[in-house]
Short mmCIF file of C-alpha atoms in Angstrom, two decimals:
data_model
loop_
_atom_site.label_atom_id
_atom_site.label_comp_id
_atom_site.label_asym_id
_atom_site.label_seq_id
_atom_site.Cartn_x
_atom_site.Cartn_y
_atom_site.Cartn_z
CA MET A 10 16.59 -11.31 13.04
CA GLY A 11 16.40 -12.35 9.37
CA SER A 12 12.93 -11.05 9.27
CA LEU A 13 11.52 -9.15 6.36
CA ILE A 14 11.14 -5.53 6.47
CA GLY A 15 10.14 -5.06 2.88
CA GLU A 16 11.93 -5.56 -0.44
CA CYS A 17 14.21 -3.15 -2.24
CA VAL A 18 13.12 -0.47 -4.18
CA ASN A 19 12.72 -1.14 -7.80
CA VAL A 20 10.19 1.13 -9.39
CA MET A 21 9.56 4.95 -8.82
CA ARG A 22 5.98 5.92 -8.30
CA SER A 23 3.20 6.97 -6.37
CA LYS A 24 0.21 8.99 -6.22
CA CYS A 25 0.58 10.30 -2.82
CA THR A 26 4.32 11.39 -2.95
CA GLY A 27 6.03 14.59 -2.94
CA GLN A 28 8.62 14.85 -5.41
CA ARG A 29 9.81 11.41 -6.25
CA PRO A 30 6.90 9.00 -6.25
CA VAL A 31 8.05 5.45 -5.34
CA HIS A 32 5.33 2.49 -5.99
CA PHE A 33 7.02 -0.46 -5.38
CA PHE A 34 9.46 -1.11 -3.14
CA ARG A 35 11.12 -4.21 -2.04
CA LYS A 36 13.90 -4.22 0.35
CA THR A 37 15.54 -7.15 2.52
CA ALA A 38 16.69 -6.34 5.99
CA ALA A 39 17.59 -7.57 9.39
CA GLY A 40 15.16 -6.57 11.95
CA ALA A 41 15.45 -3.21 13.90
CA ALA A 42 16.21 -2.59 17.31
CA ALA A 43 15.52 0.38 19.75
CA LEU A 44 12.49 2.56 20.91
CA MET A 45 12.17 5.39 22.92
CA LEU A 46 13.64 4.79 26.41
CA ALA A 47 10.80 6.59 27.91
CA PHE A 48 8.32 3.97 26.61
CA ALA A 49 7.30 4.90 23.01
CA ALA A 50 8.13 1.40 22.87
CA THR A 51 7.83 -2.15 21.41
CA PRO A 52 8.84 -5.95 22.48
CA VAL A 53 9.88 -9.41 21.39
CA ALA A 54 10.67 -13.06 22.21
CA ALA A 55 13.81 -13.42 24.06
CA ALA A 56 16.39 -16.77 24.10
CA ALA A 57 15.79 -19.09 27.05
CA THR A 58 19.76 -19.28 27.44
CA GLN A 59 19.97 -15.26 28.47
CA PRO A 60 20.53 -14.52 32.06
CA ILE A 61 17.34 -12.99 33.45
CA VAL A 62 19.07 -9.65 33.94
CA GLN A 63 21.72 -8.25 31.70
CA PRO A 64 24.35 -6.12 33.65
CA PRO A 65 22.76 -2.70 33.59
CA ALA A 66 24.36 0.60 33.00
CA SER A 67 25.63 2.14 36.26
CA GLY A 68 23.37 3.67 38.23
CA GLN A 69 20.43 1.92 36.48
CA SER A 70 20.08 -1.48 38.22
CA VAL A 71 17.56 -3.28 40.36
CA ALA A 72 19.80 -2.69 43.34
CA ASP A 73 19.72 1.24 42.54
CA PHE A 74 16.17 1.23 42.58
CA TYR A 75 16.19 -0.41 45.87
CA ARG A 76 18.80 1.84 46.95
CA ALA A 77 16.87 4.84 45.98
CA ARG A 78 14.02 3.98 48.29
CA ASN A 79 15.87 2.70 51.20
CA ASN A 80 15.17 -0.77 50.51
CA TYR A 81 11.41 0.12 51.10
CA PRO A 82 9.55 -2.80 49.41
CA LEU A 83 7.62 -2.73 46.28
CA TRP A 84 5.99 -5.98 45.64
CA LEU A 85 5.27 -6.63 49.37
CA SER A 86 4.28 -3.06 50.56
CA PRO A 87 1.20 -2.64 52.40
CA THR A 88 -0.55 -0.97 49.22
CA ALA A 89 0.67 -3.86 46.59
CA GLY A 90 -2.36 -6.03 46.91
CA ASP A 91 -1.55 -8.94 45.02
CA ALA A 92 0.64 -7.50 42.19
CA ALA A 93 3.36 -10.33 43.25
CA GLU A 94 0.91 -12.86 42.50
CA GLN A 95 -0.37 -11.31 39.24
CA LEU A 96 3.41 -11.15 38.20
CA ILE A 97 4.05 -14.62 38.73
CA THR A 98 0.65 -15.70 36.87
CA LEU A 99 2.16 -13.72 33.90
CA LEU A 100 5.57 -15.16 34.18
CA ALA A 101 4.20 -18.66 34.33
CA SER A 102 2.12 -18.31 31.14
CA ALA A 103 4.98 -16.41 29.20
CA ASN A 104 4.57 -18.96 26.48
CA LEU A 105 1.36 -17.14 25.26
CA ASP A 106 4.06 -14.15 24.64
CA GLY A 107 6.57 -16.45 22.48
CA LEU A 108 8.71 -16.63 25.43
CA TYR A 109 10.05 -19.38 27.98
CA PRO A 110 8.61 -19.38 31.65
CA ASP A 111 11.43 -21.49 32.78
CA LYS A 112 13.74 -18.45 32.19
CA TYR A 113 11.95 -16.57 35.06
CA HIS A 114 12.50 -19.22 37.72
CA VAL A 115 8.64 -19.20 38.64
CA ALA A 116 8.76 -22.08 41.03
CA ALA A 117 11.72 -20.31 42.98
CA LEU A 118 10.01 -16.81 42.47
CA GLN A 119 6.87 -18.71 44.38
CA GLN A 120 8.82 -19.75 46.99
CA SER A 121 10.59 -16.98 47.66
CA LEU A 122 6.98 -15.10 47.80
CA ASP A 123 5.87 -17.74 50.13
CA ALA A 124 8.77 -17.55 52.47
CA ALA A 125 8.58 -13.69 52.63
CA ARG A 126 4.61 -13.83 53.23
CA HIS A 127 4.79 -16.63 55.66
CA PRO A 128 8.19 -16.65 57.39
CA LYS A 129 9.49 -19.60 59.69
CA ASN A 130 11.36 -19.57 62.57
CA GLY A 131 15.16 -19.98 61.69
CA LYS A 132 18.39 -18.20 61.42
CA ARG A 133 16.99 -15.89 58.91
CA LYS A 134 15.07 -12.72 59.67
CA PRO A 135 11.61 -12.03 58.48
CA GLY A 136 13.23 -8.82 56.74
CA ASP A 137 15.90 -10.90 54.95
CA GLU A 138 13.06 -13.14 53.54
CA VAL A 139 11.34 -9.72 52.14
CA ASP A 140 14.49 -8.48 50.92
CA ARG A 141 15.07 -11.62 49.12
CA ALA A 142 11.59 -11.91 47.34
CA GLU A 143 11.85 -8.06 46.44
CA HIS A 144 14.92 -8.59 44.64
CA ASP A 145 13.91 -11.98 42.92
CA LEU A 146 10.48 -10.31 41.82
CA SER A 147 11.79 -7.23 40.48
CA ASP A 148 14.77 -9.06 38.55
CA ALA A 149 12.24 -11.13 37.16
CA PHE A 150 9.82 -8.28 36.22
CA VAL A 151 12.45 -6.27 34.47
CA ALA A 152 13.50 -9.40 32.42
CA TYR A 153 10.15 -9.93 31.49
CA VAL A 154 9.73 -6.12 30.35
CA ASP A 155 13.04 -6.08 28.46
CA ASP A 156 11.75 -9.30 26.73
CA LEU A 157 8.51 -7.93 25.69
CA MET A 158 9.59 -4.51 24.77
CA ARG A 159 12.06 -5.30 22.28
CA ASP A 160 11.33 -5.02 18.33
CA PRO A 161 9.39 -8.07 17.34
CA ASN A 162 11.11 -8.21 14.05
CA ILE A 163 7.83 -8.50 11.74
CA GLY A 164 8.56 -6.14 9.17
CA VAL A 165 7.91 -2.68 10.43
CA MET A 166 9.70 0.11 8.52
CA TYR A 167 11.16 2.40 10.98
CA VAL A 168 11.56 5.97 9.27
CA ASP A 169 12.70 7.60 12.43
CA ALA A 170 15.28 5.70 14.38
CA GLN A 171 13.74 7.28 17.56
CA LEU A 172 10.73 5.13 17.21
CA ARG A 173 12.62 1.83 17.00
CA PRO A 174 11.78 -0.43 20.10
CA LYS A 175 14.13 -0.21 22.95
CA PRO A 176 13.15 -1.52 26.54
CA PRO A 177 13.98 0.71 29.60
CA SER A 178 16.74 -0.10 32.23
CA PRO A 179 15.86 -1.97 35.02
CA LEU A 180 15.55 1.12 37.23
CA VAL A 181 13.41 3.11 34.78
CA ALA A 182 11.09 -0.26 34.31
CA LEU A 183 10.53 -0.31 38.19
CA LEU A 184 10.04 3.44 38.57
CA TYR A 185 6.98 3.35 36.28
CA ALA A 186 5.68 0.34 38.01
CA ALA A 187 6.12 2.30 41.44
CA SER A 188 4.55 5.29 40.14
CA ALA A 189 1.42 3.76 38.77
CA PRO A 190 -1.88 4.79 40.72
CA SER A 191 -2.40 0.81 41.25
CA LEU A 192 0.55 -1.81 41.32
CA THR A 193 -1.82 -4.39 41.06
CA GLY A 194 -3.60 -2.90 38.09
CA TYR A 195 -0.56 -1.76 36.63
CA VAL A 196 0.77 -5.50 36.14
CA ARG A 197 -2.86 -6.99 35.49
CA SER A 198 -3.02 -4.53 32.51
CA MET A 199 0.42 -4.91 31.23
CA GLY A 200 0.91 -1.14 31.83
CA TRP A 201 4.38 -1.31 30.29
CA MET A 202 2.65 -2.30 26.90
CA HIS A 203 0.17 -1.00 24.56
CA PRO A 204 -3.47 -1.68 25.83
CA TYR A 205 -4.41 -3.91 22.87
CA TYR A 206 -1.52 -6.09 24.04
CA ALA A 207 -3.18 -7.11 27.59
CA GLN A 208 -6.43 -7.37 25.82
CA LEU A 209 -5.19 -10.11 23.15
CA ARG A 210 -3.25 -11.71 25.54
CA SER A 211 -5.89 -12.12 27.81
CA ALA A 212 -8.27 -13.37 25.20
CA LEU A 213 -5.50 -15.95 24.25
CA ALA A 214 -5.16 -17.00 27.69
CA SER A 215 -9.02 -17.53 28.36
CA HIS A 216 -9.28 -19.26 25.01
CA GLN A 217 -11.46 -16.52 23.70
CA TYR A 218 -11.37 -17.99 20.17
CA SER A 219 -13.82 -20.49 18.31
CA ASP A 220 -11.14 -22.47 16.62
CA ASP A 221 -7.42 -23.40 16.21
CA HIS A 222 -7.24 -20.76 13.43
CA GLN A 223 -8.45 -17.95 15.52
CA ARG A 224 -6.01 -18.88 18.18
CA GLN A 225 -3.30 -18.74 15.80
CA LEU A 226 -4.66 -15.11 14.66
CA LEU A 227 -4.71 -14.06 17.89
CA ALA A 228 -1.02 -14.94 18.81
CA LEU A 229 0.16 -13.46 15.46
CA ASN A 230 -1.48 -10.24 16.20
CA LEU A 231 -0.13 -10.27 19.77
CA GLU A 232 3.20 -10.23 18.28
CA ARG A 233 2.15 -7.37 15.91
CA ALA A 234 0.80 -5.15 18.93
CA ARG A 235 4.52 -5.06 20.28
CA SER A 236 5.21 -2.52 17.73
CA LEU A 237 2.71 -0.22 19.16
CA PRO A 238 3.87 2.21 22.09
CA PRO A 239 2.69 2.51 25.79
CA GLY A 240 2.52 5.52 27.49
CA THR A 241 0.36 8.74 27.46
CA GLN A 242 1.96 10.68 24.87
CA ARG A 243 -0.33 11.61 21.68
CA TYR A 244 0.24 9.37 18.80
CA VAL A 245 -1.45 7.91 15.38
CA VAL A 246 -2.39 4.51 14.86
CA VAL A 247 -3.70 3.33 11.19
CA ASN A 248 -4.81 -0.12 11.26
CA ALA A 249 -4.65 -1.27 7.46
CA ALA A 250 -6.50 -4.50 7.98
CA GLN A 251 -9.32 -2.90 9.39
CA GLN A 252 -9.13 0.41 7.51
CA ARG A 253 -9.07 2.63 10.19
CA LEU A 254 -7.25 5.38 11.97
CA TYR A 255 -7.18 6.11 15.92
CA MET A 256 -5.88 9.09 17.74
CA PHE A 257 -4.45 8.21 21.27
CA GLU A 258 -3.58 10.51 23.99
CA GLY A 259 -3.35 10.24 27.72
CA GLY A 260 -3.23 6.48 27.25
CA ARG A 261 -6.53 6.04 25.68
CA MET A 262 -8.05 6.08 22.04
CA VAL A 263 -9.69 9.84 21.79
CA ASP A 264 -11.25 9.68 18.24
CA SER A 265 -10.95 7.31 15.19
CA MET A 266 -12.02 7.75 11.49
CA VAL A 267 -12.55 5.35 8.44
CA VAL A 268 -9.81 5.61 5.88
CA VAL A 269 -8.98 4.16 2.60
CA VAL A 270 -5.71 2.20 2.44
CA GLY A 271 -3.78 0.29 -0.31
CA LYS A 272 -5.28 -2.26 -3.00
CA PRO A 273 -4.13 -5.82 -2.44
CA LYS A 274 -1.70 -5.11 -5.57
CA TYR A 275 -0.30 -2.32 -3.77
CA PRO A 276 -0.43 -2.82 -0.06
CA THR A 277 -0.17 -0.11 2.69
CA PRO A 278 3.05 -0.85 4.41
CA MET A 279 3.68 -1.40 8.21
CA MET A 280 5.67 1.80 9.24
CA THR A 281 6.58 3.88 12.10
CA ALA A 282 7.57 7.70 11.73
CA TYR A 283 7.03 11.14 12.87
CA ILE A 284 4.44 13.30 11.11
CA ARG A 285 6.31 16.45 10.76
CA PHE A 286 4.42 18.98 8.88
CA ALA A 287 1.17 19.50 6.94
CA SER A 288 1.31 20.52 3.16
CA LEU A 289 -1.78 22.70 2.19
CA ASN A 290 -3.21 22.75 -1.23
CA PRO A 291 -0.59 19.96 -2.40
CA TYR A 292 0.33 19.00 -5.88
CA TRP A 293 -0.09 15.57 -7.15
CA TYR A 294 2.66 14.03 -8.74
CA VAL A 295 1.26 11.61 -11.13
CA PRO A 296 3.25 8.26 -11.20
CA PRO A 297 4.10 7.29 -14.76
CA ASP A 298 2.00 4.04 -14.93
CA LEU A 299 -1.05 5.96 -13.72
CA ALA A 300 -0.20 8.48 -16.54
CA ALA A 301 -0.26 5.59 -19.19
CA GLU A 302 -3.30 3.83 -17.82
CA ARG A 303 -5.51 6.79 -16.86
CA ILE A 304 -4.51 10.13 -18.43
CA ALA A 305 -3.41 9.44 -21.89
CA PRO A 306 -6.51 7.38 -22.89
CA ASN A 307 -8.61 10.34 -21.61
CA VAL A 308 -6.44 12.84 -23.71
CA LEU A 309 -6.74 10.59 -26.61
CA LYS A 310 -10.62 10.33 -26.09
CA ARG A 311 -11.24 13.85 -25.02
CA GLY A 312 -8.25 16.07 -26.35
CA LEU A 313 -6.18 18.24 -24.48
CA ARG A 314 -9.05 20.14 -23.08
CA TYR A 315 -9.01 17.23 -20.49
CA LEU A 316 -5.98 18.20 -18.95
CA ASP A 317 -7.27 21.99 -18.35
CA ASP A 318 -10.43 20.87 -17.09
CA LEU A 319 -8.75 18.65 -14.47
CA GLY A 320 -5.66 20.95 -13.89
CA TYR A 321 -3.00 18.48 -15.10
CA GLN A 322 0.47 19.96 -16.34
CA VAL A 323 3.12 18.06 -18.07
CA MET A 324 6.82 18.66 -16.31
CA SER A 325 10.11 18.54 -17.74
CA ASP A 326 11.26 16.59 -14.44
CA TRP A 327 10.71 16.54 -10.76
CA ASP A 328 13.10 19.21 -9.57
CA GLU A 329 11.93 22.36 -7.88
CA LYS A 330 12.94 24.30 -11.11
CA ALA A 331 11.12 21.97 -13.42
CA GLU A 332 9.57 23.50 -16.65
CA ILE A 333 6.04 23.14 -17.93
CA ILE A 334 6.08 21.54 -21.13
CA ASP A 335 3.57 21.93 -24.14
CA PRO A 336 1.30 18.93 -23.82
CA LYS A 337 0.91 19.57 -27.51
CA THR A 338 4.42 17.95 -28.22
CA ILE A 339 3.79 14.74 -26.44
CA ASP A 340 2.73 11.65 -28.21
CA TRP A 341 -0.09 10.60 -26.14
CA LYS A 342 -0.60 7.32 -28.04
CA ALA A 343 2.88 6.29 -27.42
CA VAL A 344 2.31 7.41 -23.72
CA ALA A 345 -0.81 5.38 -23.46
CA ASP A 346 1.01 2.19 -25.02
CA GLY A 347 3.88 2.55 -22.63
CA LYS A 348 6.35 3.53 -24.96
CA VAL A 349 6.98 7.13 -23.59
CA GLU A 350 7.25 7.93 -20.15
CA VAL A 351 5.75 11.27 -19.37
CA ARG A 352 5.92 13.15 -15.87
CA ILE A 353 2.51 14.95 -15.06
CA ARG A 354 1.47 16.97 -11.76
CA GLN A 355 -2.11 18.06 -10.91
CA LEU A 356 -2.55 21.67 -9.56
CA PRO A 357 -4.56 22.32 -6.16
CA GLY A 358 -8.13 22.24 -6.69
CA PRO A 359 -11.36 20.50 -6.32
CA HIS A 360 -10.12 17.73 -8.34
CA ASN A 361 -6.96 17.18 -7.04
CA SER A 362 -6.42 13.56 -5.73
CA MET A 363 -4.45 14.76 -2.61
CA GLY A 364 -7.47 16.91 -1.48
CA ARG A 365 -6.91 20.10 0.37
CA MET A 366 -3.90 18.68 2.63
CA LYS A 367 -1.60 15.96 3.47
CA PHE A 368 0.33 15.05 6.64
CA MET A 369 4.02 14.21 5.84
CA PHE A 370 6.55 11.97 7.55
CA PRO A 371 8.83 11.72 4.58
CA ASN A 372 9.75 8.25 3.55
CA GLU A 373 11.34 6.15 0.73
CA ALA A 374 8.21 4.35 0.08
CA GLY A 375 6.48 7.59 -0.79
CA VAL A 376 3.47 6.73 1.71
CA TYR A 377 1.63 9.86 3.68
CA LEU A 378 -1.83 10.61 5.18
CA HIS A 379 -3.90 12.81 2.85
CA ASP A 380 -7.30 14.16 2.06
CA ASN A 381 -9.42 13.12 -0.88
CA PRO A 382 -12.07 14.25 -2.95
CA GLU A 383 -13.74 10.82 -3.72
CA ARG A 384 -15.67 10.87 -0.53
CA GLU A 385 -18.21 8.04 -1.79
CA LEU A 386 -15.27 5.46 -1.05
CA PHE A 387 -15.48 6.05 2.55
CA THR A 388 -19.01 4.80 2.85
CA GLU A 389 -18.20 1.38 1.76
CA ALA A 390 -17.44 -1.40 3.65
CA ALA A 391 -14.01 -2.47 2.08
CA ARG A 392 -12.08 0.48 1.36
CA PHE A 393 -8.77 -1.15 -0.27
CA TYR A 394 -8.62 1.25 -3.21
CA SER A 395 -5.25 3.54 -2.70
CA GLY A 396 -1.82 2.81 -4.20
CA GLY A 397 -0.42 2.51 -0.70
CA CYS A 398 -1.17 5.76 1.11
CA VAL A 399 -3.85 6.56 3.48
CA ARG A 400 -6.71 8.52 2.52
CA LEU A 401 -8.65 10.40 5.37
CA GLU A 402 -12.16 10.41 5.75
CA ASP A 403 -12.10 13.96 7.67
CA ALA A 404 -8.58 15.40 7.15
CA ALA A 405 -9.43 18.51 8.70
CA ARG A 406 -10.59 17.20 12.02
CA LEU A 407 -7.23 15.09 12.26
CA GLY A 408 -5.28 18.45 11.56
CA ARG A 409 -7.26 20.15 14.37
CA TRP A 410 -6.34 17.38 16.60
CA MET A 411 -2.59 17.39 15.78
CA PHE A 412 -2.03 21.06 15.46
CA GLY A 413 -4.63 22.51 18.12
CA TYR A 414 -6.29 24.67 15.54
CA ASP A 415 -8.09 24.64 12.21
CA LEU A 416 -5.74 24.70 9.02
CA ASP A 417 -6.38 27.52 6.93
CA TRP A 418 -6.06 25.85 3.48
CA GLU A 419 -8.30 28.50 1.74
CA SER A 420 -5.79 31.36 2.49
CA ALA A 421 -2.63 29.00 1.88
CA GLY A 422 -0.42 29.31 -0.99
CA THR A 423 0.20 26.04 -3.35
CA GLU A 424 2.11 23.42 -1.43
CA GLN A 425 2.23 25.65 1.88
CA ARG A 426 4.20 23.74 4.55
CA VAL A 427 2.90 23.92 8.18
CA PRO A 428 5.49 22.53 10.78
CA LEU A 429 4.35 20.49 13.66
CA ARG A 430 5.80 22.09 16.86
CA ASN A 431 5.91 18.55 18.38
CA PRO A 432 5.98 16.02 15.84
CA ILE A 433 3.58 13.19 16.36
CA PRO A 434 4.34 9.49 15.89
CA VAL A 435 2.43 7.49 13.47
CA TYR A 436 2.07 3.78 13.76
CA ILE A 437 0.94 2.04 10.41
CA THR A 438 0.00 -1.50 11.63
CA TYR A 439 -1.82 -4.65 10.36
CA LEU A 440 -4.15 -6.04 13.00
CA THR A 441 -6.32 -8.40 11.87
CA ALA A 442 -7.45 -9.35 15.25
CA ILE A 443 -8.36 -6.29 17.29
CA PRO A 444 -10.02 -5.57 20.61
CA ASP A 445 -13.44 -4.28 20.12
CA GLY A 446 -14.88 -3.79 23.68
CA ALA A 447 -14.88 -7.07 25.69
CA ALA A 448 -14.78 -9.05 22.54
CA ILE A 449 -12.17 -9.45 19.62
CA ALA A 450 -13.13 -8.21 16.25
CA TYR A 451 -11.55 -10.08 13.43
CA SER A 452 -10.61 -8.40 9.84
CA ASP A 453 -9.91 -10.22 6.72
CA ASP A 454 -6.28 -10.88 5.67
CA VAL A 455 -6.61 -8.75 2.34
CA TYR A 456 -2.72 -8.66 1.83
CA GLY A 457 -2.25 -12.27 2.76
CA ARG A 458 0.37 -11.52 5.71
CA ASP A 459 -1.49 -13.80 7.97
CA ALA A 460 -1.07 -16.74 5.71
CA ALA A 461 2.49 -15.95 4.72
CA ARG A 462 3.14 -15.59 8.29
CA LEU A 463 1.14 -18.86 9.54
CA ALA A 464 2.81 -20.60 6.57
CA GLY A 465 6.41 -19.69 7.58
CA THR A 466 6.88 -17.55 4.39
CA SER A 467 7.27 -14.29 3.35
CA SER A 468 5.77 -14.55 -0.03
CA ALA A 469 2.76 -12.81 0.20
CA ALA A 470 2.36 -8.97 0.68
CA PRO A 471 5.52 -8.33 2.68
CA ALA A 472 4.96 -7.00 6.04
CA GLY A 473 6.99 -4.21 5.32
CA GLY A 474 4.71 -3.35 2.22
CA THR A 475 5.39 -3.37 -1.24
CA SER A 476 3.78 0.17 -2.08
CA ALA A 477 4.17 3.77 -1.72
CA GLY A 478 2.13 5.90 -3.24
CA GLN A 479 -1.78 6.89 -3.02
CA ARG A 480 -3.98 6.21 -5.78
#
């Protein structure tokens, strides 16, 4: 455990928040532990001293799986192909996963499989050898799945406990395998993991790298890929390193768009949460430091008209019953000098930094996905401009995919909430090596997380992030 998730919150700010912007959060925490049993999951390396299979809950064991199918074979069935050999190959190279191959007794598994495929005359019946091999292979398979689908403990903030990684029971793991169209294909593609995982692992196994540094990056990002879900449910992935958002459905990527993410000073955190609602025509609650750095100097230069032109209001506080303060009563020179803190919100409109809509997964970091009027930023190659939030190239398109219809901001009221009937998970990650067709695309380590991880430290931008709040 002992891995850093973030750092404890010590400054409240954000440009992309709702009522209380947080900008710089630091929080130490031991790693998390539990993802949906139905497979929106993750993984991790397990100790070599653990037994292959932990005692399962009643009715959830390997024996229960075979009992339910009258001992009909899985690995040695007529349609299984070379799935057993594929599994043994994976287990023999489990060091690529950060695991110990010896834990899975690979040599004994191979002997058991050989005995079942080529039975010798003796006291044991051929069926006995098949049964033994079946159970040995299934025991090893569920142990491997269990190890991979645990929280990798890399600093992800799990906003919703249901999205914490948790491996399935032995019965469920085997049922997924048995229900796959092709068992061989399921094992080869590591169908219990996110598609990125098997592709990164394959690149690592086949030495698809140019030097040792790239090899290390593949291994590092393979670990991060464990925090992404398998399965066919709908979900969003934001890769901050690549500054890109992906929409997944039916086990594949169906759409994507470029995004703007946090500056190196305010890195977008790795986070997993449910998107629960959209907010149409939102206010922007200006963080106090931006009020001092950006707004106050413009007021001094252009007068109070600047506030009216851009729709800024000075507020008494961030409560729902907050009162509007006359800006004439504010010492704007003191605000610009950082001696006086002022609370400002921006009304919905064409200049609002939140754009016309934002997609909310309330969290203490104040990070959201939102529209943005500064369209020129999306054409740039490097898009690290926000204070931590994710600015969307096409917020309306993402909303249409999530809700199934166009969100009508034009006839909506101020900060009108539109709930998602079925909340959609969003996984904000940091993959500096990611599959790109048959190749691997590498991104710069802008947040310094690779360097810190490879150095065995957490001194650079913590994997859990140090920001919140769009800019």
